[in-house]
Amino acid sequence: MDALHAAGIRFAEVLQSGPPWLEKFWISVTSLADPKCVFTICFPLAYFLDRKVGVSVLWIGLVSEWLNVVLKWFLFGERPFWWVHESGFASKELVTLRQFPVSCETGPGDPSGHCMITGAALWPLVTALTALASRRSRSLAVKLSPFGAYALLLLAVGLSRVFVLAHFPHQVVGGILAGAALGWGLQGRTPATRTLGFFVAAALALLLGSLALHSLVIAAGIDIDW
């Protein structure tokens, strides 16, 4: 893993060596792609366009947020900002990295929550836009444009997380793949016809489930809050 982490640090150095305007771009992307934006921006927008799509975005966002926390408890995952010092890498080799206000994230980093949750929650919106484009145009480029924008967005989000030293590249790739797979898998299982009470009960079940799982892992002697 140390070799993989070292390669990630070098990649982050390359990203940070870009022009100043690109720095502002990466920081803006990582801020706008915060998982909470799924609930404050993406869900209301999707719900306005189509109720079923909106509920799907909300449901998948909820499940992927929970699953990301659970995965991090078991996969752990170092954070570049901390690893470069704690591992002694910075004392052995010359490292030219800059710190940003969003660099000092704590807790496990694998997989990337920004990539996983955003990728999962946007999947139903992207597929809905693709279906709409297919009905309106015969052009293959127009039909594929929503998924093209989706892929470019996730790539930009992933690079921005590496740029600010919040994640290693392999954590970003894992988050993107997990998010796309989760979005694809859950889209057809959205409980769109359920009442509000179902979603309240589901949220409560996820909360209690995570607390119980946390207690069991701690009781087993695994320090997931390292």
PDB file of C-alpha atoms in Angstrom:
ATOM      1  CA  MET A   1       0.000   0.000   0.000  1.00  0.00           C
ATOM      2  CA  ASP A   2       2.876   2.369   0.684  1.00  0.00           C
ATOM      3  CA  ALA A   3       3.898   2.266  -2.982  1.00  0.00           C
ATOM      4  CA  LEU A   4       0.304   3.039  -4.005  1.00  0.00           C
ATOM      5  CA  HIS A   5       0.137   5.885  -1.509  1.00  0.00           C
ATOM      6  CA  ALA A   6       3.475   7.283  -2.678  1.00  0.00           C
ATOM      7  CA  ALA A   7       2.303   7.242  -6.290  1.00  0.00           C
ATOM      8  CA  GLY A   8      -0.835   9.079  -5.205  1.00  0.00           C
ATOM      9  CA  ILE A   9       1.233  11.773  -3.492  1.00  0.00           C
ATOM     10  CA  ARG A  10       3.270  12.285  -6.662  1.00  0.00           C
ATOM     11  CA  PHE A  11       0.082  12.532  -8.690  1.00  0.00           C
ATOM     12  CA  ALA A  12      -1.257  15.153  -6.282  1.00  0.00           C
ATOM     13  CA  GLU A  13       1.981  17.103  -6.727  1.00  0.00           C
ATOM     14  CA  VAL A  14       1.460  17.127 -10.490  1.00  0.00           C
ATOM     15  CA  LEU A  15      -2.105  18.397 -10.070  1.00  0.00           C
ATOM     16  CA  GLN A  16      -1.044  21.126  -7.654  1.00  0.00           C
ATOM     17  CA  SER A  17       1.691  22.335 -10.027  1.00  0.00           C
ATOM     18  CA  GLY A  18      -0.928  23.643 -12.465  1.00  0.00           C
ATOM     19  CA  PRO A  19      -1.792  27.319 -13.089  1.00  0.00           C
ATOM     20  CA  PRO A  20      -3.437  29.407 -10.317  1.00  0.00           C
ATOM     21  CA  TRP A  21      -6.798  29.577 -12.089  1.00  0.00           C
ATOM     22  CA  LEU A  22      -6.977  25.789 -12.082  1.00  0.00           C
ATOM     23  CA  GLU A  23      -6.535  25.803  -8.307  1.00  0.00           C
ATOM     24  CA  LYS A  24      -9.679  27.899  -7.903  1.00  0.00           C
ATOM     25  CA  PHE A  25     -11.510  25.525 -10.236  1.00  0.00           C
ATOM     26  CA  TRP A  26     -10.603  22.386  -8.252  1.00  0.00           C
ATOM     27  CA  ILE A  27     -11.551  23.974  -4.937  1.00  0.00           C
ATOM     28  CA  SER A  28     -14.889  25.129  -6.373  1.00  0.00           C
ATOM     29  CA  VAL A  29     -15.612  21.639  -7.708  1.00  0.00           C
ATOM     30  CA  THR A  30     -14.846  19.896  -4.415  1.00  0.00           C
ATOM     31  CA  SER A  31     -17.053  22.391  -2.561  1.00  0.00           C
ATOM     32  CA  LEU A  32     -20.003  22.182  -4.976  1.00  0.00           C
ATOM     33  CA  ALA A  33     -19.841  18.362  -5.082  1.00  0.00           C
ATOM     34  CA  ASP A  34     -20.191  17.984  -1.335  1.00  0.00           C
ATOM     35  CA  PRO A  35     -22.622  15.095  -0.645  1.00  0.00           C
ATOM     36  CA  LYS A  36     -25.057  17.403   1.145  1.00  0.00           C
ATOM     37  CA  CYS A  37     -25.688  19.098  -2.211  1.00  0.00           C
ATOM     38  CA  VAL A  38     -27.471  15.908  -3.269  1.00  0.00           C
ATOM     39  CA  PHE A  39     -30.184  16.725  -0.736  1.00  0.00           C
ATOM     40  CA  THR A  40     -30.196  20.527  -1.018  1.00  0.00           C
ATOM     41  CA  ILE A  41     -29.803  20.977  -4.790  1.00  0.00           C
ATOM     42  CA  CYS A  42     -30.038  17.754  -6.821  1.00  0.00           C
ATOM     43  CA  PHE A  43     -33.120  16.341  -5.107  1.00  0.00           C
ATOM     44  CA  PRO A  44     -35.276  19.514  -5.359  1.00  0.00           C
ATOM     45  CA  LEU A  45     -34.227  19.991  -9.006  1.00  0.00           C
ATOM     46  CA  ALA A  46     -34.964  16.378  -9.925  1.00  0.00           C
ATOM     47  CA  TYR A  47     -38.273  16.401  -8.021  1.00  0.00           C
ATOM     48  CA  PHE A  48     -39.339  19.552  -9.890  1.00  0.00           C
ATOM     49  CA  LEU A  49     -38.638  17.838 -13.223  1.00  0.00           C
ATOM     50  CA  ASP A  50     -40.213  14.499 -12.312  1.00  0.00           C
ATOM     51  CA  ARG A  51     -41.523  13.259  -8.952  1.00  0.00           C
ATOM     52  CA  LYS A  52     -40.380   9.667  -9.425  1.00  0.00           C
ATOM     53  CA  VAL A  53     -36.876  10.737 -10.452  1.00  0.00           C
ATOM     54  CA  GLY A  54     -36.698  13.092  -7.479  1.00  0.00           C
ATOM     55  CA  VAL A  55     -37.678  10.370  -5.021  1.00  0.00           C
ATOM     56  CA  SER A  56     -35.105   8.072  -6.628  1.00  0.00           C
ATOM     57  CA  VAL A  57     -32.360  10.664  -6.177  1.00  0.00           C
ATOM     58  CA  LEU A  58     -33.332  11.129  -2.532  1.00  0.00           C
ATOM     59  CA  TRP A  59     -33.564   7.393  -1.813  1.00  0.00           C
ATOM     60  CA  ILE A  60     -30.285   6.471  -3.501  1.00  0.00           C
ATOM     61  CA  GLY A  61     -28.561   9.446  -1.873  1.00  0.00           C
ATOM     62  CA  LEU A  62     -29.750   8.270   1.550  1.00  0.00           C
ATOM     63  CA  VAL A  63     -28.647   4.653   1.068  1.00  0.00           C
ATOM     64  CA  SER A  64     -25.299   5.555  -0.522  1.00  0.00           C
ATOM     65  CA  GLU A  65     -24.514   8.015   2.286  1.00  0.00           C
ATOM     66  CA  TRP A  66     -25.106   5.269   4.857  1.00  0.00           C
ATOM     67  CA  LEU A  67     -23.202   2.626   2.906  1.00  0.00           C
ATOM     68  CA  ASN A  68     -20.223   4.934   2.397  1.00  0.00           C
ATOM     69  CA  VAL A  69     -19.854   5.377   6.149  1.00  0.00           C
ATOM     70  CA  VAL A  70     -20.053   1.623   6.734  1.00  0.00           C
ATOM     71  CA  LEU A  71     -17.523   0.866   3.989  1.00  0.00           C
ATOM     72  CA  LYS A  72     -15.088   3.363   5.477  1.00  0.00           C
ATOM     73  CA  TRP A  73     -15.314   1.611   8.840  1.00  0.00           C
ATOM     74  CA  PHE A  74     -14.129  -1.641   7.264  1.00  0.00           C
ATOM     75  CA  LEU A  75     -11.833  -0.412   4.480  1.00  0.00           C
ATOM     76  CA  PHE A  76     -10.271   2.347   6.599  1.00  0.00           C
ATOM     77  CA  GLY A  77      -8.127   4.210   4.074  1.00  0.00           C
ATOM     78  CA  GLU A  78      -5.455   6.803   4.851  1.00  0.00           C
ATOM     79  CA  ARG A  79      -5.860  10.490   4.046  1.00  0.00           C
ATOM     80  CA  PRO A  80      -2.980  11.962   1.960  1.00  0.00           C
ATOM     81  CA  PHE A  81      -2.710  15.116   4.068  1.00  0.00           C
ATOM     82  CA  TRP A  82      -2.030  13.057   7.196  1.00  0.00           C
ATOM     83  CA  TRP A  83      -0.271  10.037   5.666  1.00  0.00           C
ATOM     84  CA  VAL A  84       2.532  12.022   4.070  1.00  0.00           C
ATOM     85  CA  HIS A  85       3.712  13.076   7.549  1.00  0.00           C
ATOM     86  CA  GLU A  86       2.677  10.119   9.739  1.00  0.00           C
ATOM     87  CA  SER A  87       4.316   7.579   7.419  1.00  0.00           C
ATOM     88  CA  GLY A  88       7.621   9.494   7.388  1.00  0.00           C
ATOM     89  CA  PHE A  89       7.402   9.890   3.593  1.00  0.00           C
ATOM     90  CA  ALA A  90       7.902  13.674   3.789  1.00  0.00           C
ATOM     91  CA  SER A  91      11.090  13.244   5.846  1.00  0.00           C
ATOM     92  CA  LYS A  92      12.604  10.774   3.382  1.00  0.00           C
ATOM     93  CA  GLU A  93      11.790  12.473   0.090  1.00  0.00           C
ATOM     94  CA  LEU A  94      11.265  16.013  -1.120  1.00  0.00           C
ATOM     95  CA  VAL A  95       7.533  16.698  -1.192  1.00  0.00           C
ATOM     96  CA  THR A  96       6.036  19.887  -2.588  1.00  0.00           C
ATOM     97  CA  LEU A  97       2.427  20.045  -1.498  1.00  0.00           C
ATOM     98  CA  ARG A  98       0.100  22.818  -0.400  1.00  0.00           C
ATOM     99  CA  GLN A  99      -2.590  22.753   2.243  1.00  0.00           C
ATOM    100  CA  PHE A 100      -6.083  24.142   1.733  1.00  0.00           C
ATOM    101  CA  PRO A 101      -8.938  24.834   4.173  1.00  0.00           C
ATOM    102  CA  VAL A 102     -10.646  21.626   3.016  1.00  0.00           C
ATOM    103  CA  SER A 103      -7.490  19.475   3.256  1.00  0.00           C
ATOM    104  CA  CYS A 104      -7.669  18.523   6.934  1.00  0.00           C
ATOM    105  CA  GLU A 105     -10.496  15.987   6.739  1.00  0.00           C
ATOM    106  CA  THR A 106     -10.356  13.341   9.440  1.00  0.00           C
ATOM    107  CA  GLY A 107     -11.621   9.789   9.546  1.00  0.00           C
ATOM    108  CA  PRO A 108     -11.136   6.932   7.068  1.00  0.00           C
ATOM    109  CA  GLY A 109     -10.960   7.873   3.391  1.00  0.00           C
ATOM    110  CA  ASP A 110     -11.816   4.761   1.400  1.00  0.00           C
ATOM    111  CA  PRO A 111     -13.949   5.040  -0.686  1.00  0.00           C
ATOM    112  CA  SER A 112     -14.373   8.724  -1.526  1.00  0.00           C
ATOM    113  CA  GLY A 113     -17.768   9.906  -0.304  1.00  0.00           C
ATOM    114  CA  HIS A 114     -17.877  12.825  -2.744  1.00  0.00           C
ATOM    115  CA  CYS A 115     -17.474  10.451  -5.700  1.00  0.00           C
ATOM    116  CA  MET A 116     -19.556   7.569  -4.411  1.00  0.00           C
ATOM    117  CA  ILE A 117     -22.597   9.490  -3.149  1.00  0.00           C
ATOM    118  CA  THR A 118     -22.674  11.967  -6.028  1.00  0.00           C
ATOM    119  CA  GLY A 119     -22.191   9.218  -8.593  1.00  0.00           C
ATOM    120  CA  ALA A 120     -24.969   7.090  -7.098  1.00  0.00           C
ATOM    121  CA  ALA A 121     -27.532   9.834  -6.517  1.00  0.00           C
ATOM    122  CA  LEU A 122     -27.121  11.432  -9.955  1.00  0.00           C
ATOM    123  CA  TRP A 123     -27.578   8.143 -11.814  1.00  0.00           C
ATOM    124  CA  PRO A 124     -31.422   8.276 -12.012  1.00  0.00           C
ATOM    125  CA  LEU A 125     -31.308  11.926 -13.066  1.00  0.00           C
ATOM    126  CA  VAL A 126     -28.796  11.156 -15.812  1.00  0.00           C
ATOM    127  CA  THR A 127     -30.775   8.181 -17.116  1.00  0.00           C
ATOM    128  CA  ALA A 128     -33.958  10.281 -17.146  1.00  0.00           C
ATOM    129  CA  LEU A 129     -32.214  13.017 -19.131  1.00  0.00           C
ATOM    130  CA  THR A 130     -30.826  10.397 -21.507  1.00  0.00           C
ATOM    131  CA  ALA A 131     -34.318   9.025 -22.123  1.00  0.00           C
ATOM    132  CA  LEU A 132     -35.600  12.556 -22.743  1.00  0.00           C
ATOM    133  CA  ALA A 133     -32.760  13.298 -25.171  1.00  0.00           C
ATOM    134  CA  SER A 134     -33.436  10.035 -27.022  1.00  0.00           C
ATOM    135  CA  ARG A 135     -37.069  11.037 -27.553  1.00  0.00           C
ATOM    136  CA  ARG A 136     -36.167  14.515 -28.769  1.00  0.00           C
ATOM    137  CA  SER A 137     -33.230  13.727 -31.053  1.00  0.00           C
ATOM    138  CA  ARG A 138     -31.879  10.983 -33.278  1.00  0.00           C
ATOM    139  CA  SER A 139     -28.306  12.192 -32.872  1.00  0.00           C
ATOM    140  CA  LEU A 140     -26.132   9.709 -30.973  1.00  0.00           C
ATOM    141  CA  ALA A 141     -24.068  12.579 -29.580  1.00  0.00           C
ATOM    142  CA  VAL A 142     -27.165  14.215 -28.106  1.00  0.00           C
ATOM    143  CA  LYS A 143     -28.398  10.917 -26.677  1.00  0.00           C
ATOM    144  CA  LEU A 144     -25.084  10.235 -24.959  1.00  0.00           C
ATOM    145  CA  SER A 145     -24.476  13.808 -23.791  1.00  0.00           C
ATOM    146  CA  PRO A 146     -26.045  13.304 -20.300  1.00  0.00           C
ATOM    147  CA  PHE A 147     -23.782  10.335 -19.569  1.00  0.00           C
ATOM    148  CA  GLY A 148     -20.836  12.214 -21.052  1.00  0.00           C
ATOM    149  CA  ALA A 149     -21.493  15.102 -18.679  1.00  0.00           C
ATOM    150  CA  TYR A 150     -21.927  12.619 -15.813  1.00  0.00           C
ATOM    151  CA  ALA A 151     -18.547  10.998 -16.522  1.00  0.00           C
ATOM    152  CA  LEU A 152     -16.776  14.361 -16.841  1.00  0.00           C
ATOM    153  CA  LEU A 153     -18.342  15.581 -13.592  1.00  0.00           C
ATOM    154  CA  LEU A 154     -17.204  12.525 -11.643  1.00  0.00           C
ATOM    155  CA  LEU A 155     -13.726  12.799 -13.163  1.00  0.00           C
ATOM    156  CA  ALA A 156     -13.532  16.447 -12.116  1.00  0.00           C
ATOM    157  CA  VAL A 157     -14.804  15.642  -8.619  1.00  0.00           C
ATOM    158  CA  GLY A 158     -12.269  12.849  -8.254  1.00  0.00           C
ATOM    159  CA  LEU A 159      -9.354  15.001  -9.403  1.00  0.00           C
ATOM    160  CA  SER A 160     -10.446  17.810  -7.090  1.00  0.00           C
ATOM    161  CA  ARG A 161     -10.388  15.435  -4.100  1.00  0.00           C
ATOM    162  CA  VAL A 162      -6.851  14.350  -4.963  1.00  0.00           C
ATOM    163  CA  PHE A 163      -5.851  17.984  -5.500  1.00  0.00           C
ATOM    164  CA  VAL A 164      -6.914  19.080  -2.000  1.00  0.00           C
ATOM    165  CA  LEU A 165      -5.228  15.979  -0.470  1.00  0.00           C
ATOM    166  CA  ALA A 166      -8.484  14.540   0.849  1.00  0.00           C
ATOM    167  CA  HIS A 167      -8.141  11.243  -1.040  1.00  0.00           C
ATOM    168  CA  PHE A 168      -5.676   9.058  -2.880  1.00  0.00           C
ATOM    169  CA  PRO A 169      -6.430   8.278  -6.558  1.00  0.00           C
ATOM    170  CA  HIS A 170      -7.379   4.646  -5.850  1.00  0.00           C
ATOM    171  CA  GLN A 171      -9.946   5.812  -3.271  1.00  0.00           C
ATOM    172  CA  VAL A 172     -11.466   8.122  -5.865  1.00  0.00           C
ATOM    173  CA  VAL A 173     -11.658   5.362  -8.485  1.00  0.00           C
ATOM    174  CA  GLY A 174     -13.258   3.042  -5.949  1.00  0.00           C
ATOM    175  CA  GLY A 175     -15.817   5.713  -5.039  1.00  0.00           C
ATOM    176  CA  ILE A 176     -16.745   6.358  -8.678  1.00  0.00           C
ATOM    177  CA  LEU A 177     -17.173   2.656  -9.478  1.00  0.00           C
ATOM    178  CA  ALA A 178     -19.134   1.978  -6.283  1.00  0.00           C
ATOM    179  CA  GLY A 179     -21.367   4.995  -6.869  1.00  0.00           C
ATOM    180  CA  ALA A 180     -22.188   4.116 -10.472  1.00  0.00           C
ATOM    181  CA  ALA A 181     -22.864   0.478  -9.528  1.00  0.00           C
ATOM    182  CA  LEU A 182     -25.070   1.502  -6.612  1.00  0.00           C
ATOM    183  CA  GLY A 183     -27.025   3.982  -8.719  1.00  0.00           C
ATOM    184  CA  TRP A 184     -27.574   1.383 -11.429  1.00  0.00           C
ATOM    185  CA  GLY A 185     -28.567  -1.297  -8.941  1.00  0.00           C
ATOM    186  CA  LEU A 186     -30.963   0.787  -6.845  1.00  0.00           C
ATOM    187  CA  GLN A 187     -32.669   2.826  -9.543  1.00  0.00           C
ATOM    188  CA  GLY A 188     -35.157   0.106 -10.392  1.00  0.00           C
ATOM    189  CA  ARG A 189     -35.858  -0.544  -6.700  1.00  0.00           C
ATOM    190  CA  THR A 190     -36.877   2.963  -5.690  1.00  0.00           C
ATOM    191  CA  PRO A 191     -39.949   2.877  -3.395  1.00  0.00           C
ATOM    192  CA  ALA A 192     -41.584   5.759  -5.256  1.00  0.00           C
ATOM    193  CA  THR A 193     -45.129   4.809  -4.241  1.00  0.00           C
ATOM    194  CA  ARG A 194     -44.375   4.561  -0.526  1.00  0.00           C
ATOM    195  CA  THR A 195     -45.685   7.043   2.020  1.00  0.00           C
ATOM    196  CA  LEU A 196     -43.600   9.508   4.003  1.00  0.00           C
ATOM    197  CA  GLY A 197     -43.784   7.188   6.997  1.00  0.00           C
ATOM    198  CA  PHE A 198     -41.848   4.511   5.109  1.00  0.00           C
ATOM    199  CA  PHE A 199     -38.948   6.850   4.469  1.00  0.00           C
ATOM    200  CA  VAL A 200     -38.916   8.019   8.083  1.00  0.00           C
ATOM    201  CA  ALA A 201     -38.854   4.394   9.223  1.00  0.00           C
ATOM    202  CA  ALA A 202     -36.116   3.549   6.698  1.00  0.00           C
ATOM    203  CA  ALA A 203     -33.965   6.459   7.849  1.00  0.00           C
ATOM    204  CA  LEU A 204     -34.462   5.430  11.471  1.00  0.00           C
ATOM    205  CA  ALA A 205     -33.570   1.813  10.648  1.00  0.00           C
ATOM    206  CA  LEU A 206     -30.374   2.889   8.908  1.00  0.00           C
ATOM    207  CA  LEU A 207     -29.446   5.110  11.839  1.00  0.00           C
ATOM    208  CA  LEU A 208     -30.053   2.418  14.454  1.00  0.00           C
ATOM    209  CA  GLY A 209     -28.364  -0.174  12.256  1.00  0.00           C
ATOM    210  CA  SER A 210     -25.222   1.911  11.944  1.00  0.00           C
ATOM    211  CA  LEU A 211     -25.113   2.540  15.699  1.00  0.00           C
ATOM    212  CA  ALA A 212     -25.500  -1.180  16.393  1.00  0.00           C
ATOM    213  CA  LEU A 213     -22.833  -2.076  13.839  1.00  0.00           C
ATOM    214  CA  HIS A 214     -20.504   0.537  15.312  1.00  0.00           C
ATOM    215  CA  SER A 215     -20.964  -0.950  18.792  1.00  0.00           C
ATOM    216  CA  LEU A 216     -20.373  -4.504  17.571  1.00  0.00           C
ATOM    217  CA  VAL A 217     -17.168  -3.602  15.758  1.00  0.00           C
ATOM    218  CA  ILE A 218     -15.853  -1.709  18.782  1.00  0.00           C
ATOM    219  CA  ALA A 219     -16.750  -4.680  21.003  1.00  0.00           C
ATOM    220  CA  ALA A 220     -14.756  -6.924  18.646  1.00  0.00           C
ATOM    221  CA  GLY A 221     -11.663  -4.838  19.378  1.00  0.00           C
ATOM    222  CA  ILE A 222     -11.513  -2.943  16.084  1.00  0.00           C
ATOM    223  CA  ASP A 223     -10.859   0.764  16.559  1.00  0.00           C
ATOM    224  CA  ILE A 224     -12.833   2.250  13.669  1.00  0.00           C
ATOM    225  CA  ASP A 225     -12.345   5.732  15.079  1.00  0.00           C
ATOM    226  CA  TRP A 226      -8.569   5.582  14.720  1.00  0.00           C
TER     227      TRP A 226
END
